[in-house]
Coordinates of C-alpha atoms and ligand atoms in Angstrom, one line a residue:
M252 CA 154.5 109.0 4.2
T253 CA 154.4 110.1 0.6
T254 CA 157.7 110.7 -1.2
F255 CA 158.0 113.3 -4.0
S256 CA 160.4 113.5 -6.9
F257 CA 161.0 115.7 -9.9
S258 CA 161.6 114.1 -13.4
T259 CA 162.2 115.4 -16.9
D260 CA 161.3 112.2 -18.6
A261 CA 159.0 112.3 -21.6
P262 CA 155.4 111.9 -20.4
S263 CA 155.0 108.7 -22.4
E264 CA 158.1 107.2 -20.7
V265 CA 157.1 107.9 -17.1
K266 CA 156.6 104.7 -15.2
A267 CA 153.9 105.3 -12.6
G268 CA 150.7 103.6 -11.5
V269 CA 148.8 106.5 -13.0
L270 CA 149.8 109.5 -15.1
I271 CA 147.6 112.5 -14.6
L272 CA 147.4 114.9 -17.6
P273 CA 145.4 118.1 -17.9
V274 CA 142.7 118.9 -20.5
F275 CA 141.5 122.5 -20.8
Q276 CA 138.0 123.5 -21.8
G277 CA 137.5 122.9 -25.6
P278 CA 138.9 120.2 -25.3
E279 CA 142.4 121.7 -25.5
F280 CA 144.9 119.0 -24.6
G281 CA 147.6 119.9 -22.1
P282 CA 151.2 118.8 -21.9
G283 CA 151.7 115.1 -22.5
V284 CA 148.4 114.2 -23.9
K285 CA 149.4 114.1 -27.6
E286 CA 152.4 111.8 -26.8
T287 CA 150.0 109.2 -25.3
G288 CA 147.8 109.3 -28.4
L289 CA 144.6 109.5 -26.3
Q290 CA 143.0 112.7 -27.7
Q291 CA 140.5 110.8 -29.7
A292 CA 139.5 108.5 -26.8
Y293 CA 138.7 111.7 -24.8
K294 CA 136.7 113.2 -27.6
D295 CA 134.9 109.9 -28.3
A296 CA 133.8 109.9 -24.7
K297 CA 132.0 113.2 -25.4
L298 CA 134.2 115.1 -22.9
T299 CA 135.1 118.7 -23.4
G300 CA 137.6 119.6 -20.6
K301 CA 135.1 121.0 -18.2
K302 CA 136.3 121.1 -14.6
G303 CA 136.2 117.6 -13.2
E304 CA 135.4 115.8 -16.4
S305 CA 138.0 113.0 -16.5
L306 CA 138.7 109.9 -18.4
L307 CA 140.7 107.0 -17.0
V308 CA 142.4 104.8 -19.5
T309 CA 144.2 101.7 -18.4
K310 CA 147.2 100.4 -20.3
R311 CA 146.7 97.7 -23.0
N312 CA 149.2 96.1 -25.3
G313 CA 150.3 98.5 -28.0
D314 CA 149.5 101.7 -26.0
R315 CA 152.0 104.5 -26.4
F316 CA 152.5 105.2 -22.7
S317 CA 154.5 103.4 -20.0
A318 CA 152.3 104.3 -17.0
G319 CA 149.8 101.7 -15.7
A320 CA 147.0 104.1 -16.5
V321 CA 146.4 107.6 -17.8
L322 CA 143.9 110.0 -16.2
L323 CA 142.9 112.8 -18.6
H324 CA 141.6 115.4 -16.2
G325 CA 139.4 118.3 -17.2
V326 CA 140.4 121.6 -15.5
G327 CA 138.2 124.2 -17.3
E328 CA 139.2 127.5 -18.8
R329 CA 143.0 127.8 -19.5
R330 CA 143.1 131.6 -18.6
T331 CA 141.9 131.1 -15.0
F332 CA 144.0 128.1 -14.4
D333 CA 146.8 129.2 -12.1
A334 CA 149.0 127.6 -9.4
A335 CA 146.3 127.8 -6.7
A336 CA 143.7 126.3 -9.1
M337 CA 146.1 123.6 -9.9
R338 CA 146.8 122.8 -6.3
K339 CA 143.1 122.4 -5.7
A340 CA 142.4 120.4 -8.9
L341 CA 145.1 117.9 -8.0
G342 CA 143.9 117.8 -4.4
R343 CA 140.5 116.6 -5.6
V344 CA 142.1 114.1 -8.0
A345 CA 144.4 112.7 -5.3
S346 CA 141.5 111.5 -3.2
S347 CA 140.6 109.0 -5.9
V348 CA 144.0 107.8 -7.2
G349 CA 145.4 106.4 -4.0
R350 CA 144.9 102.8 -5.2
F351 CA 147.5 103.3 -7.9
G352 CA 150.2 103.9 -5.2
H353 CA 152.4 106.0 -7.5
A354 CA 151.0 109.0 -9.3
A355 CA 152.8 111.2 -11.8
T356 CA 151.7 114.4 -13.4
T357 CA 152.7 117.0 -16.1
F358 CA 150.4 119.6 -14.5
P359 CA 153.3 121.9 -13.5
Q360 CA 154.0 122.4 -17.2
A361 CA 150.4 123.5 -17.9
V362 CA 150.6 126.8 -15.9
K363 CA 152.8 129.9 -16.5
G364 CA 155.2 130.7 -13.7
E365 CA 158.4 129.6 -12.0
T366 CA 159.0 125.9 -12.1
G367 CA 159.7 125.8 -8.3
D368 CA 156.4 127.4 -7.4
L369 CA 154.4 125.2 -9.8
V370 CA 156.0 121.9 -8.8
Q371 CA 155.5 122.7 -5.2
A372 CA 151.8 123.6 -5.7
A373 CA 151.1 120.5 -7.7
A374 CA 152.9 118.3 -5.2
E375 CA 151.1 119.8 -2.3
G376 CA 147.8 119.3 -4.0
L377 CA 148.4 115.6 -4.6
G378 CA 150.0 115.0 -1.1
L379 CA 147.4 116.9 0.9
G380 CA 144.4 115.6 -1.1
A381 CA 145.5 112.0 -0.6
Y382 CA 145.6 112.5 3.2
R383 CA 143.5 109.9 5.2
F384 CA 143.1 109.4 8.9
D385 CA 142.3 105.7 9.3
R386 CA 144.2 104.8 12.4
Y387 CA 140.9 103.9 14.2
K388 CA 139.4 101.9 11.3
S389 CA 139.6 98.2 12.1
K390 CA 139.7 97.4 8.3
N391 CA 141.9 99.5 6.1
E392 CA 139.7 100.3 3.2
Q393 CA 141.9 102.4 1.1
T394 CA 145.5 102.4 0.1
S395 CA 147.2 105.8 0.0
L396 CA 149.6 107.4 -2.4
K397 CA 153.1 106.3 -1.6
R398 CA 154.9 108.2 -4.4
V399 CA 154.4 111.3 -6.5
T400 CA 156.4 112.3 -9.5
L401 CA 156.2 115.8 -10.9
V402 CA 157.1 115.8 -14.6
G403 CA 158.8 118.9 -15.9
T404 CA 160.5 119.9 -19.1
G405 CA 164.1 120.6 -19.9
K406 CA 167.2 120.4 -17.7
A407 CA 167.4 124.2 -17.0
D408 CA 164.8 124.1 -14.2
A409 CA 165.6 120.6 -12.9
K410 CA 167.4 122.0 -9.8
A411 CA 164.4 124.2 -8.9
G412 CA 162.1 121.3 -9.6
R413 CA 164.0 119.0 -7.3
Q414 CA 164.2 121.5 -4.5
A415 CA 160.5 122.2 -4.8
A416 CA 159.6 118.5 -4.7
R417 CA 161.7 118.2 -1.5
R418 CA 160.0 121.3 0.0
A419 CA 156.6 119.9 -0.8
E420 CA 157.5 116.6 0.8
V421 CA 158.5 118.3 4.0
L422 CA 155.3 120.4 4.0
V423 CA 152.9 117.6 3.2
D424 CA 154.5 115.5 6.0
A425 CA 154.3 118.4 8.5
V426 CA 150.7 119.3 7.6
S427 CA 149.7 115.6 7.7
W428 CA 151.3 115.3 11.2
A429 CA 149.3 118.4 12.4
R430 CA 146.1 116.8 11.0
D431 CA 146.9 113.5 12.8
L432 CA 147.4 115.2 16.1
V433 CA 144.2 117.2 15.8
N434 CA 142.2 114.2 14.5
T435 CA 143.4 112.1 17.4
P436 CA 140.6 111.8 20.1
A437 CA 141.3 113.8 23.2
G438 CA 141.1 110.7 25.3
D439 CA 144.3 109.5 23.6
L440 CA 146.1 112.8 23.5
P441 CA 146.1 114.6 26.9
P442 CA 148.7 117.4 27.5
A443 CA 151.4 114.9 28.6
A444 CA 151.0 112.8 25.4
L445 CA 151.1 115.9 23.2
A446 CA 154.4 116.9 25.0
W447 CA 155.7 113.4 24.4
E448 CA 154.9 113.7 20.7
A449 CA 156.8 117.0 20.7
Q450 CA 159.8 115.4 22.4
K451 CA 159.9 112.5 20.0
M452 CA 159.7 114.9 17.0
A453 CA 162.4 117.2 18.5
K454 CA 164.8 114.3 19.0
A455 CA 164.3 113.0 15.5
E456 CA 164.7 116.4 13.8
G457 CA 167.5 117.8 16.0
L458 CA 165.5 120.5 17.9
T459 CA 166.0 121.4 21.5
C460 CA 162.9 120.6 23.6
K461 CA 162.1 121.3 27.2
V462 CA 158.8 120.2 28.7
W463 CA 157.6 122.0 31.8
T464 CA 155.7 119.8 34.2
E465 CA 152.9 120.9 36.5
A466 CA 155.3 121.2 39.4
E467 CA 157.7 123.4 37.4
L468 CA 154.8 125.6 36.1
K469 CA 153.8 126.1 39.8
K470 CA 157.3 127.1 40.8
R471 CA 157.5 129.7 38.1
G472 CA 154.0 131.1 38.4
F473 CA 152.2 130.1 35.3
G474 CA 148.8 130.8 36.8
G475 CA 146.8 130.8 33.5
I476 CA 148.0 127.3 32.4
L477 CA 147.5 125.9 35.9
G478 CA 144.1 127.6 36.4
V479 CA 142.7 126.1 33.2
G480 CA 144.2 122.7 33.9
Q481 CA 143.1 122.3 37.5
G482 CA 139.7 120.9 36.7
S483 CA 141.2 117.9 34.9
V484 CA 142.9 114.7 36.1
N485 CA 145.3 115.2 33.2
P486 CA 147.9 117.8 34.3
P487 CA 149.0 120.6 32.0
R488 CA 152.3 121.1 30.3
L489 CA 154.3 123.8 28.6
I490 CA 156.4 122.7 25.6
E491 CA 159.5 124.8 24.6
L492 CA 161.2 124.1 21.3
T493 CA 164.2 125.9 19.9
Y494 CA 165.6 125.9 16.4
T495 CA 169.0 127.5 15.8
G496 CA 169.7 128.3 12.1
D497 CA 171.5 131.5 12.4
G498 CA 173.9 131.9 15.3
A499 CA 172.9 134.5 17.8
S500 CA 170.4 136.5 15.8
T501 CA 167.0 137.6 17.3
P502 CA 164.5 134.7 17.0
I503 CA 161.0 134.5 15.6
A504 CA 158.7 133.4 18.5
L505 CA 155.7 131.1 18.0
T506 CA 153.0 129.8 20.3
G507 CA 149.7 128.0 19.8
K508 CA 146.7 127.1 21.9
G509 CA 146.9 123.5 23.1
I510 CA 143.6 122.8 24.8
A511 CA 143.5 119.0 24.7
F512 CA 139.8 119.1 25.2
D513 CA 137.5 122.1 25.7
S514 CA 134.4 121.1 27.7
G515 CA 134.0 124.8 28.6
G516 CA 134.9 124.0 32.2
L517 CA 132.2 125.0 34.8
S518 CA 130.9 127.5 32.1
I519 CA 130.1 124.2 30.4
K520 CA 129.3 123.8 26.7
D521 CA 126.2 121.9 25.5
A522 CA 126.7 118.4 23.8
K523 CA 126.7 119.8 20.3
G524 CA 129.3 122.5 21.2
M525 CA 131.6 119.8 22.6
E526 CA 131.4 117.4 19.8
T527 CA 134.5 118.7 17.9
M528 CA 136.4 120.1 20.9
K529 CA 139.2 117.7 20.5
I530 CA 140.4 120.1 17.9
D531 CA 141.1 122.8 20.5
M532 CA 144.8 122.0 20.3
G533 CA 144.9 122.9 16.6
G534 CA 147.0 125.9 17.3
A535 CA 149.5 123.9 19.2
A536 CA 149.6 121.2 16.5
S537 CA 150.2 123.9 13.8
I538 CA 153.2 125.3 15.7
L539 CA 154.7 121.8 16.4
A540 CA 154.3 121.0 12.7
T541 CA 155.8 124.3 11.7
M542 CA 158.8 123.6 13.9
K543 CA 159.2 120.1 12.3
A544 CA 159.2 121.6 8.8
I545 CA 161.6 124.3 9.8
A546 CA 164.0 121.8 11.3
R547 CA 164.0 119.9 8.0
L548 CA 164.2 122.9 5.7
K549 CA 167.0 124.6 7.8
P550 CA 166.4 128.3 7.0
K551 CA 169.0 130.7 8.2
V552 CA 167.0 132.1 11.1
N553 CA 166.3 131.3 14.7
V554 CA 162.9 130.2 15.9
V555 CA 161.7 129.6 19.5
A556 CA 158.3 128.1 20.4
A557 CA 156.5 127.9 23.7
I558 CA 153.3 125.9 23.5
P559 CA 150.9 125.7 26.5
S560 CA 148.7 122.6 26.8
A561 CA 145.9 122.0 29.3
E562 CA 142.6 120.2 29.4
N563 CA 139.6 122.4 30.2
M564 CA 137.3 120.2 32.4
P565 CA 134.8 120.9 35.1
G566 CA 136.2 118.6 37.8
G567 CA 135.9 119.3 41.5
A568 CA 139.0 121.3 41.6
A569 CA 138.1 123.4 38.5
Q570 CA 138.5 127.1 38.5
K571 CA 135.2 129.0 39.1
P572 CA 133.7 131.9 37.4
G573 CA 134.9 135.0 39.3
D574 CA 138.2 133.5 40.3
V575 CA 141.3 135.7 39.8
I576 CA 144.5 134.2 38.4
R577 CA 148.0 135.5 38.3
H578 CA 149.7 135.0 34.9
Y579 CA 153.4 134.4 34.3
G580 CA 155.0 137.8 34.7
G581 CA 152.4 139.1 37.2
T582 CA 149.4 140.3 35.3
T583 CA 146.1 139.3 37.0
S584 CA 142.9 138.3 35.2
E585 CA 139.4 137.7 36.4
V586 CA 137.9 134.5 34.9
L587 CA 134.3 135.4 34.4
N588 CA 133.7 132.6 31.9
T589 CA 135.8 129.4 32.1
D590 CA 135.0 128.7 28.5
A591 CA 137.2 131.6 27.4
E592 CA 140.2 129.5 28.4
G593 CA 142.4 129.7 25.4
R594 CA 143.5 133.3 26.1
L595 CA 144.3 132.3 29.7
I596 CA 146.9 129.7 28.7
L597 CA 148.3 131.7 25.8
A598 CA 148.8 134.7 28.1
D599 CA 151.4 132.8 30.1
A600 CA 153.2 131.6 27.0
L601 CA 153.1 135.1 25.4
A602 CA 154.6 136.6 28.5
L603 CA 157.4 134.0 28.6
L604 CA 158.2 134.6 24.9
A605 CA 158.0 138.5 25.2
E606 CA 160.6 138.2 28.0
K607 CA 163.1 136.7 25.4
K608 CA 162.8 140.0 23.3
P609 CA 162.2 138.1 20.0
A610 CA 161.9 139.8 16.6
C611 CA 158.2 139.1 16.6
I612 CA 155.6 136.8 18.1
I613 CA 153.0 134.8 16.2
D614 CA 150.3 132.9 17.9
T615 CA 147.7 130.5 16.4
A616 CA 144.5 129.5 18.3
T617 CA 141.1 128.0 17.8
L618 CA 140.1 130.9 20.0
T619 CA 136.6 132.3 19.2
G620 CA 133.3 131.3 17.7
A621 CA 133.0 135.0 16.9
C622 CA 135.8 134.8 14.4
M623 CA 133.9 132.0 12.6
V624 CA 130.9 134.3 12.5
A625 CA 133.0 137.1 11.0
L626 CA 135.1 135.2 8.4
G627 CA 133.4 131.8 7.9
T628 CA 134.9 128.4 7.9
D629 CA 137.8 129.0 5.4
I630 CA 139.5 132.1 6.6
T631 CA 141.9 132.8 9.5
G632 CA 141.5 136.1 11.3
A633 CA 144.6 138.1 11.9
M634 CA 145.0 140.8 14.6
G635 CA 148.1 142.4 16.0
N636 CA 149.9 145.4 17.2
D637 CA 152.0 145.9 14.1
D638 CA 150.4 146.5 10.7
A639 CA 153.5 145.6 8.7
L640 CA 153.7 142.2 10.4
V641 CA 150.0 141.6 9.8
D642 CA 150.6 142.4 6.1
E643 CA 153.5 140.1 6.0
I644 CA 151.5 137.1 7.4
V645 CA 148.5 137.9 5.1
K646 CA 150.9 137.8 2.2
A647 CA 152.4 134.5 3.3
G648 CA 148.8 133.2 3.5
R649 CA 147.9 134.3 0.0
A650 CA 151.1 132.8 -1.4
T651 CA 150.3 129.4 0.1
G652 CA 146.5 129.2 -0.2
D653 CA 146.1 129.3 3.6
W654 CA 143.7 132.3 3.6
I655 CA 144.3 134.9 6.3
W656 CA 142.5 138.2 6.6
P657 CA 142.9 141.1 9.1
L658 CA 140.4 142.1 11.6
P659 CA 140.9 145.5 13.4
L660 CA 142.3 145.7 16.9
H661 CA 140.0 148.6 17.5
Q662 CA 141.4 150.8 20.3
E663 CA 138.0 151.6 21.7
Y664 CA 137.3 148.0 22.5
R665 CA 140.2 147.7 24.9
R666 CA 138.1 149.0 27.7
L667 CA 135.7 146.0 27.3
I668 CA 138.1 143.8 29.1
D669 CA 138.6 146.2 32.1
S670 CA 137.9 144.3 35.3
N671 CA 136.5 145.6 38.6
I672 CA 138.9 143.7 40.8
A673 CA 141.8 142.4 38.6
D674 CA 144.0 144.0 35.8
I675 CA 141.7 142.5 33.1
K676 CA 138.8 140.1 32.7
N677 CA 138.6 137.2 30.3
I678 CA 135.4 138.2 28.4
G679 CA 134.2 141.3 26.7
D680 CA 130.5 142.0 26.0
R681 CA 128.3 140.3 23.5
W682 CA 129.8 141.7 20.3
G683 CA 133.3 141.7 18.7
G684 CA 134.4 138.6 20.6
A685 CA 137.3 137.9 18.3
I686 CA 138.7 141.4 18.9
T687 CA 138.3 141.5 22.7
A688 CA 140.0 138.1 22.8
A689 CA 142.9 139.6 20.9
W690 CA 143.0 142.6 23.2
F691 CA 143.4 140.2 26.1
L692 CA 146.4 138.6 24.4
A693 CA 147.8 142.0 23.6
E694 CA 148.3 142.7 27.3
F695 CA 151.1 140.1 27.4
V696 CA 153.3 140.8 24.5
G697 CA 154.7 144.2 25.7
D698 CA 156.1 146.1 22.8
V699 CA 157.2 143.1 20.7
P700 CA 155.6 143.1 17.2
W701 CA 152.9 140.4 17.5
V702 CA 150.2 138.9 15.4
H703 CA 147.4 136.6 16.6
L704 CA 145.8 134.1 14.2
D705 CA 142.3 133.0 15.1
I706 CA 141.9 129.6 13.3
A707 CA 138.6 128.6 14.9
G708 CA 137.0 128.4 11.5
P709 CA 139.6 126.8 9.2
A710 CA 141.3 124.4 11.6
F711 CA 138.6 121.9 11.0
S712 CA 136.5 121.1 7.9
E713 CA 133.0 119.7 8.5
K714 CA 132.5 118.7 4.9
G715 CA 136.0 118.2 3.6
N716 CA 137.5 120.4 0.9
D717 CA 139.8 120.4 -2.1
L718 CA 142.9 119.7 -0.1
G719 CA 141.6 117.1 2.3
P720 CA 138.8 115.0 3.8
K721 CA 136.5 115.9 6.6
G722 CA 138.4 116.8 9.8
A723 CA 141.6 118.6 10.7
T724 CA 143.1 120.8 7.9
G725 CA 146.5 121.6 9.3
V726 CA 145.9 125.3 8.7
P727 CA 148.0 127.5 8.9
V728 CA 151.2 125.5 8.8
R729 CA 152.0 126.3 5.1
A730 CA 151.5 130.0 5.7
L731 CA 153.7 129.9 8.9
V732 CA 156.5 128.0 7.2
R733 CA 156.4 130.4 4.3
F734 CA 156.6 133.4 6.6
V735 CA 159.7 131.9 8.3
L736 CA 161.4 131.0 5.0
D737 CA 160.7 134.5 3.6
R738 CA 162.2 136.1 6.8
A739 CA 165.3 134.0 6.4
A740 CA 165.7 134.9 2.7
Ligands
LIG885 N1 137.5 126.7 21.7 C1 136.5 127.6 21.7 C2 136.3 128.3 20.4 C3 135.8 127.5 19.3 C4 134.4 127.3 19.0 C5 136.7 126.9 18.4 C6 134.0 126.5 18.0 C7 136.2 126.2 17.3 C8 134.9 126.0 17.1 C9 136.8 128.7 22.8 O1 137.5 128.2 23.9 C10 135.5 129.2 23.3 O2 134.8 128.4 23.9 N2 135.2 130.5 23.0 C11 134.1 131.1 23.5 C12 134.4 132.4 24.1 C13 133.3 133.1 24.9 C14 133.0 132.3 26.1 C15 133.8 134.5 25.3 C16 133.2 131.3 22.3 O3 133.7 131.6 21.2 O4 132.0 131.2 22.4
LIG886 MN1 136.3 127.4 25.4
LIG887 ZN1 138.7 126.6 23.6

């Protein structure tokens, strides 16, 4: 785990393994560079502050700085350098400074804005960018960042700076946990193991946790979770978590798709399509991590989560195309394609949450390839029955850099999931698959304001990005936590 702190020490006095200082295009030296006396060295290296042009200087006798090394890092044009650009720039840097163990930076002083926001963005960049998943490597090749110090000016903003460092620490830890869960091979994380991870977290953080076993799910009629799970030797679970931060007020309700592995079931995927399907519990992981962060940040609001988990396998007892299942609450659905399984397990959880009459429901799911076609690999699709709620979540996304964009829940498409023999069927026709999937979910939320977040694209990065290596991204934990904190404020 990385720890974060805020300091108002003079840059040249900061004791860290590496001190990261910004240089704008020109070169125009950012906060702290002059004090280290390294301007000439940067110029002598023929560097101009272009994005990514950096110079690493290790400390020698007589140098005017206390850090073990100074990294003068080019960030490009000053006028386009905002908090989001800073988060990304430091994310890139973080992947190469792990060996120093302790990194410090004056970057928050280089951008206009509120100290808290800037310190948080800088800290998130360094923390998330340094993330590695090396549990399965027999030799640990890289050391990771243990400590990050955000260097600010003056005492006035010190309180905001300290709080922001703490917030970032909680968020980086939560996002990293979500990434770990998603990166873990499905063979090592069946539904019961995911539920066990949730219980351990809840105990450590002071949340209430109830895990529904297969027998209990049968008794209460969770036909969607059971139907999807029945083709696997690993039985399904439903994980219920409760956070009480505000007496008896109406809670925010959360759920996330927890398919431990999606083979497609009898409507089986091809080998390529299955390669990354351990990520199909990314929605569940994002909700678990959100609950962990909330438990630590303690906003004055109540939050309840119900997370369904099953493994979608084509075993001898698997559900068959054409089967009809009865969801929690009684709605029936015809399963024409067993690969459209996420909506089947979410339906049960949504019905359970709607029964609690919450203030709103948010679900996250790696639900459709169609959403990836629509929005690409970086953007979460948002659909819901309440425009104001969709706006609110889009704003939370923009504020945190977890990009979310609305897709229309077009009324005319509702009939595409009409079934001949049941209430609804689990696939539409060829087009608009992200929207017909959302219509399916909409059947189960009653009149509770609800938004569905399709994270099929951004849950996983094939190539790696500014804020982390190849693999799980932890999207949209930062947006969800922001949404909850904003609701509490
Ligand atoms: N888990 C997949 C969606 C997915 C695909 C997520 C690729 C991430 C990357 C989902 O269960 C699925 O198989 N969806 C089908 C639905 C179809 C059968 C209606 C899809 O999108 O093809
Ligand atoms: Mn599927
Ligand atoms: Zn799936």
